[in-house]
Amino acid sequence: MSRFLTTLMRVLSGWPLWLLHGLGAPIGWLVYAASGDYRRRFRANVALAGVPWPQARQAIGAAGRMLTELPPLWARPPEAALPMTVQWQGGELIERAQAAGRGLVMLTPHLGCFEVVGQSYAEHYGAGRGAMTVLYRPARKPWLRPLVEAARRRPGLDAAPATLGGVRQMIRALKRGEVVGLLPDQVPPEGLGVWAPFFGQPAYTMTLAARLVQQTGAALLLIWGERLPGGAGYRVRVSELGEPLPADPAEAAAAINRAMEGLIRQCPQQYLWGYHRYKQPRSGGVAGADD
């Protein structure tokens, strides 16, 4: 299976982005039609956020595009340039934070193409300013692990497993003045988060992001990758939190959730509304990163 998937990825990686996105949209709708649980969760999350359905329904196809855009990101050789256009907006905030000699924590929700954010950062900033370390949980399927790990470890980009060792790896990176990337709208394991409002509904929210900032003195920025229409590429948007990060864990989690809500409202057409954001936390693990 691993060999077949690797071969398929290599074949699809040669397709133009507009064609990959054209293939992905019906896949997103097929999954939506086939899974009643996914469909109900999708619509319930949209209703909680108060997003108009004509906007939110576009995210059904976007979820499929997120899947089919992975081959050119994951299958390219480590030394090869990104095969798509990526525009940067707000990159001066990264430069300012790094010029101060501080580490940098960058947060992104399940919005747009978050896979392209890390790889584009590595290409634009990694060589001169230090790698970005992203948090991940190893794939459950053993045959999938080598592909995922290779995709997330390349020049200027490293990956930290969702273990105590991975957390230590991120702290060391920040103390070296490097960058750490997290998805704070993931549901962490039990005991490693707090309940905080997310679109008005209590959601179990990680405290790791705030702890990393507070323990290392790192700067904090928001980042997300917008998928441009017609296969034109992506626009990576960088912004500030917009409010001081409270010292109290619950208040800090609420502030970060508000920031994630603000990003999602900028482009609800590309948020993963089907993500099980309000589920009960599972036991075990450390950081709560999803595949």
PDB file of N, CA, C and O in Angstrom, residues 17 82-92 94 113 116-121 123-125 223-238:
ATOM      1  N   LEU A  17      -2.216  22.535 -10.820  1.00  0.00           N
ATOM      2  CA  LEU A  17      -3.020  22.743  -9.620  1.00  0.00           C
ATOM      3  C   LEU A  17      -4.506  22.903  -9.941  1.00  0.00           C
ATOM      4  O   LEU A  17      -5.357  22.413  -9.192  1.00  0.00           O
ATOM      5  N   LEU A  82       8.822  24.894  -4.521  1.00  0.00           N
ATOM      6  CA  LEU A  82       7.379  24.681  -4.558  1.00  0.00           C
ATOM      7  C   LEU A  82       6.879  24.868  -5.987  1.00  0.00           C
ATOM      8  O   LEU A  82       7.203  25.871  -6.639  1.00  0.00           O
ATOM      9  N   PRO A  83       6.066  23.934  -6.485  1.00  0.00           N
ATOM     10  CA  PRO A  83       5.623  24.006  -7.878  1.00  0.00           C
ATOM     11  C   PRO A  83       4.367  24.845  -8.070  1.00  0.00           C
ATOM     12  O   PRO A  83       3.637  24.641  -9.040  1.00  0.00           O
ATOM     13  N   MET A  84       4.086  25.734  -7.157  1.00  0.00           N
ATOM     14  CA  MET A  84       2.926  26.620  -7.294  1.00  0.00           C
ATOM     15  C   MET A  84       3.291  28.000  -6.767  1.00  0.00           C
ATOM     16  O   MET A  84       4.236  28.153  -6.000  1.00  0.00           O
ATOM     17  N   THR A  85       2.536  28.990  -7.206  1.00  0.00           N
ATOM     18  CA  THR A  85       2.792  30.364  -6.786  1.00  0.00           C
ATOM     19  C   THR A  85       2.249  30.591  -5.380  1.00  0.00           C
ATOM     20  O   THR A  85       1.107  30.223  -5.082  1.00  0.00           O
ATOM     21  N   VAL A  86       3.056  31.182  -4.507  1.00  0.00           N
ATOM     22  CA  VAL A  86       2.633  31.527  -3.155  1.00  0.00           C
ATOM     23  C   VAL A  86       2.961  32.992  -2.909  1.00  0.00           C
ATOM     24  O   VAL A  86       4.130  33.395  -2.956  1.00  0.00           O
ATOM     25  N   GLN A  87       1.928  33.781  -2.676  1.00  0.00           N
ATOM     26  CA  GLN A  87       2.107  35.199  -2.329  1.00  0.00           C
ATOM     27  C   GLN A  87       2.124  35.323  -0.800  1.00  0.00           C
ATOM     28  O   GLN A  87       1.453  34.568  -0.111  1.00  0.00           O
ATOM     29  N   TRP A  88       2.884  36.304  -0.315  1.00  0.00           N
ATOM     30  CA  TRP A  88       2.952  36.541   1.127  1.00  0.00           C
ATOM     31  C   TRP A  88       2.395  37.917   1.463  1.00  0.00           C
ATOM     32  O   TRP A  88       2.733  38.905   0.818  1.00  0.00           O
ATOM     33  N   GLN A  89       1.556  37.944   2.479  1.00  0.00           N
ATOM     34  CA  GLN A  89       1.000  39.198   2.969  1.00  0.00           C
ATOM     35  C   GLN A  89       1.241  39.281   4.470  1.00  0.00           C
ATOM     36  O   GLN A  89       0.763  38.446   5.229  1.00  0.00           O
ATOM     37  N   GLY A  90       1.997  40.272   4.905  1.00  0.00           N
ATOM     38  CA  GLY A  90       2.317  40.415   6.325  1.00  0.00           C
ATOM     39  C   GLY A  90       3.621  39.774   6.717  1.00  0.00           C
ATOM     40  O   GLY A  90       3.915  39.635   7.918  1.00  0.00           O
ATOM     41  N   GLY A  91       4.438  39.403   5.731  1.00  0.00           N
ATOM     42  CA  GLY A  91       5.718  38.775   6.050  1.00  0.00           C
ATOM     43  C   GLY A  91       6.646  39.661   6.851  1.00  0.00           C
ATOM     44  O   GLY A  91       7.533  39.165   7.557  1.00  0.00           O
ATOM     45  N   GLU A  92       6.424  40.973   6.785  1.00  0.00           N
ATOM     46  CA  GLU A  92       7.283  41.882   7.559  1.00  0.00           C
ATOM     47  C   GLU A  92       7.129  41.664   9.063  1.00  0.00           C
ATOM     48  O   GLU A  92       8.035  41.971   9.840  1.00  0.00           O
ATOM     49  N   ILE A  94       6.945  38.732  10.486  1.00  0.00           N
ATOM     50  CA  ILE A  94       7.902  37.663  10.784  1.00  0.00           C
ATOM     51  C   ILE A  94       9.307  38.231  10.875  1.00  0.00           C
ATOM     52  O   ILE A  94      10.066  37.930  11.808  1.00  0.00           O
ATOM     53  N   CYS A 113      -5.113  26.036   3.038  1.00  0.00           N
ATOM     54  CA  CYS A 113      -4.102  24.985   2.891  1.00  0.00           C
ATOM     55  C   CYS A 113      -3.005  25.195   3.925  1.00  0.00           C
ATOM     56  O   CYS A 113      -2.026  25.902   3.679  1.00  0.00           O
ATOM     57  N   VAL A 116       0.666  24.086   3.011  1.00  0.00           N
ATOM     58  CA  VAL A 116       1.538  24.932   2.206  1.00  0.00           C
ATOM     59  C   VAL A 116       2.223  25.996   3.057  1.00  0.00           C
ATOM     60  O   VAL A 116       3.279  26.508   2.681  1.00  0.00           O
ATOM     61  N   VAL A 117       1.651  26.328   4.220  1.00  0.00           N
ATOM     62  CA  VAL A 117       2.218  27.385   5.053  1.00  0.00           C
ATOM     63  C   VAL A 117       3.632  27.018   5.502  1.00  0.00           C
ATOM     64  O   VAL A 117       4.579  27.801   5.356  1.00  0.00           O
ATOM     65  N   GLY A 118       3.781  25.814   6.063  1.00  0.00           N
ATOM     66  CA  GLY A 118       5.095  25.403   6.556  1.00  0.00           C
ATOM     67  C   GLY A 118       6.119  25.293   5.441  1.00  0.00           C
ATOM     68  O   GLY A 118       7.263  25.754   5.579  1.00  0.00           O
ATOM     69  N   GLN A 119       5.727  24.694   4.325  1.00  0.00           N
ATOM     70  CA  GLN A 119       6.677  24.517   3.229  1.00  0.00           C
ATOM     71  C   GLN A 119       7.047  25.854   2.590  1.00  0.00           C
ATOM     72  O   GLN A 119       8.195  26.071   2.195  1.00  0.00           O
ATOM     73  N   SER A 120       6.090  26.761   2.502  1.00  0.00           N
ATOM     74  CA  SER A 120       6.393  28.073   1.941  1.00  0.00           C
ATOM     75  C   SER A 120       7.271  28.879   2.892  1.00  0.00           C
ATOM     76  O   SER A 120       8.180  29.601   2.450  1.00  0.00           O
ATOM     77  N   TYR A 121       7.015  28.763   4.210  1.00  0.00           N
ATOM     78  CA  TYR A 121       7.892  29.429   5.174  1.00  0.00           C
ATOM     79  C   TYR A 121       9.329  28.918   5.007  1.00  0.00           C
ATOM     80  O   TYR A 121      10.281  29.704   4.989  1.00  0.00           O
ATOM     81  N   GLU A 123      10.794  27.749   2.449  1.00  0.00           N
ATOM     82  CA  GLU A 123      11.388  28.243   1.215  1.00  0.00           C
ATOM     83  C   GLU A 123      11.742  29.724   1.294  1.00  0.00           C
ATOM     84  O   GLU A 123      12.779  30.152   0.787  1.00  0.00           O
ATOM     85  N   HIS A 124      10.893  30.515   1.948  1.00  0.00           N
ATOM     86  CA  HIS A 124      11.100  31.955   1.995  1.00  0.00           C
ATOM     87  C   HIS A 124      12.028  32.400   3.128  1.00  0.00           C
ATOM     88  O   HIS A 124      12.780  33.357   2.987  1.00  0.00           O
ATOM     89  N   TYR A 125      11.926  31.719   4.294  1.00  0.00           N
ATOM     90  CA  TYR A 125      12.613  32.206   5.490  1.00  0.00           C
ATOM     91  C   TYR A 125      13.541  31.186   6.147  1.00  0.00           C
ATOM     92  O   TYR A 125      14.390  31.558   6.941  1.00  0.00           O
ATOM     93  N   ILE A 223      -1.240  32.913  11.248  1.00  0.00           N
ATOM     94  CA  ILE A 223      -0.889  32.681   9.850  1.00  0.00           C
ATOM     95  C   ILE A 223      -1.868  31.690   9.243  1.00  0.00           C
ATOM     96  O   ILE A 223      -2.354  30.784   9.923  1.00  0.00           O
ATOM     97  N   TRP A 224      -2.198  31.875   7.980  1.00  0.00           N
ATOM     98  CA  TRP A 224      -3.010  30.881   7.271  1.00  0.00           C
ATOM     99  C   TRP A 224      -2.792  31.011   5.772  1.00  0.00           C
ATOM    100  O   TRP A 224      -2.384  32.058   5.283  1.00  0.00           O
ATOM    101  N   GLY A 225      -3.027  29.920   5.052  1.00  0.00           N
ATOM    102  CA  GLY A 225      -2.807  29.893   3.620  1.00  0.00           C
ATOM    103  C   GLY A 225      -4.115  29.877   2.856  1.00  0.00           C
ATOM    104  O   GLY A 225      -4.842  28.884   2.892  1.00  0.00           O
ATOM    105  N   GLU A 226      -4.416  30.959   2.179  1.00  0.00           N
ATOM    106  CA  GLU A 226      -5.652  31.064   1.401  1.00  0.00           C
ATOM    107  C   GLU A 226      -5.469  30.414   0.028  1.00  0.00           C
ATOM    108  O   GLU A 226      -4.510  30.694  -0.691  1.00  0.00           O
ATOM    109  N   ARG A 227      -6.382  29.561  -0.344  1.00  0.00           N
ATOM    110  CA  ARG A 227      -6.376  28.893  -1.644  1.00  0.00           C
ATOM    111  C   ARG A 227      -7.009  29.837  -2.678  1.00  0.00           C
ATOM    112  O   ARG A 227      -8.176  30.193  -2.569  1.00  0.00           O
ATOM    113  N   LEU A 228      -6.252  30.232  -3.679  1.00  0.00           N
ATOM    114  CA  LEU A 228      -6.746  31.166  -4.681  1.00  0.00           C
ATOM    115  C   LEU A 228      -7.552  30.426  -5.756  1.00  0.00           C
ATOM    116  O   LEU A 228      -7.282  29.254  -6.039  1.00  0.00           O
ATOM    117  N   PRO A 229      -8.529  31.090  -6.360  1.00  0.00           N
ATOM    118  CA  PRO A 229      -9.390  30.407  -7.345  1.00  0.00           C
ATOM    119  C   PRO A 229      -8.653  30.098  -8.638  1.00  0.00           C
ATOM    120  O   PRO A 229      -7.642  30.733  -8.974  1.00  0.00           O
ATOM    121  N   GLY A 230      -9.182  29.123  -9.365  1.00  0.00           N
ATOM    122  CA  GLY A 230      -8.652  28.801 -10.678  1.00  0.00           C
ATOM    123  C   GLY A 230      -7.268  28.191 -10.677  1.00  0.00           C
ATOM    124  O   GLY A 230      -6.569  28.244 -11.697  1.00  0.00           O
ATOM    125  N   GLY A 231      -6.837  27.616  -9.555  1.00  0.00           N
ATOM    126  CA  GLY A 231      -5.501  27.032  -9.496  1.00  0.00           C
ATOM    127  C   GLY A 231      -4.389  28.056  -9.583  1.00  0.00           C
ATOM    128  O   GLY A 231      -3.265  27.740  -9.986  1.00  0.00           O
ATOM    129  N   ALA A 232      -4.686  29.310  -9.172  1.00  0.00           N
ATOM    130  CA  ALA A 232      -3.696  30.385  -9.267  1.00  0.00           C
ATOM    131  C   ALA A 232      -2.647  30.331  -8.167  1.00  0.00           C
ATOM    132  O   ALA A 232      -1.725  31.147  -8.161  1.00  0.00           O
ATOM    133  N   GLY A 233      -2.774  29.403  -7.224  1.00  0.00           N
ATOM    134  CA  GLY A 233      -1.809  29.275  -6.144  1.00  0.00           C
ATOM    135  C   GLY A 233      -2.404  29.640  -4.803  1.00  0.00           C
ATOM    136  O   GLY A 233      -3.585  29.375  -4.543  1.00  0.00           O
ATOM    137  N   TYR A 234      -1.609  30.280  -3.946  1.00  0.00           N
ATOM    138  CA  TYR A 234      -2.018  30.536  -2.569  1.00  0.00           C
ATOM    139  C   TYR A 234      -1.548  31.922  -2.137  1.00  0.00           C
ATOM    140  O   TYR A 234      -0.604  32.476  -2.690  1.00  0.00           O
ATOM    141  N   ARG A 235      -2.198  32.429  -1.124  1.00  0.00           N
ATOM    142  CA  ARG A 235      -1.753  33.656  -0.484  1.00  0.00           C
ATOM    143  C   ARG A 235      -1.611  33.369   1.009  1.00  0.00           C
ATOM    144  O   ARG A 235      -2.593  33.019   1.671  1.00  0.00           O
ATOM    145  N   VAL A 236      -0.398  33.463   1.531  1.00  0.00           N
ATOM    146  CA  VAL A 236      -0.162  33.258   2.962  1.00  0.00           C
ATOM    147  C   VAL A 236      -0.349  34.591   3.664  1.00  0.00           C
ATOM    148  O   VAL A 236       0.309  35.583   3.330  1.00  0.00           O
ATOM    149  N   ARG A 237      -1.240  34.625   4.636  1.00  0.00           N
ATOM    150  CA  ARG A 237      -1.564  35.854   5.361  1.00  0.00           C
ATOM    151  C   ARG A 237      -1.037  35.758   6.792  1.00  0.00           C
ATOM    152  O   ARG A 237      -1.318  34.782   7.491  1.00  0.00           O
ATOM    153  N   VAL A 238      -0.303  36.776   7.212  1.00  0.00           N
ATOM    154  CA  VAL A 238       0.260  36.829   8.562  1.00  0.00           C
ATOM    155  C   VAL A 238      -0.312  38.049   9.272  1.00  0.00           C
ATOM    156  O   VAL A 238      -0.411  39.133   8.685  1.00  0.00           O
TER     157      VAL A 238
END
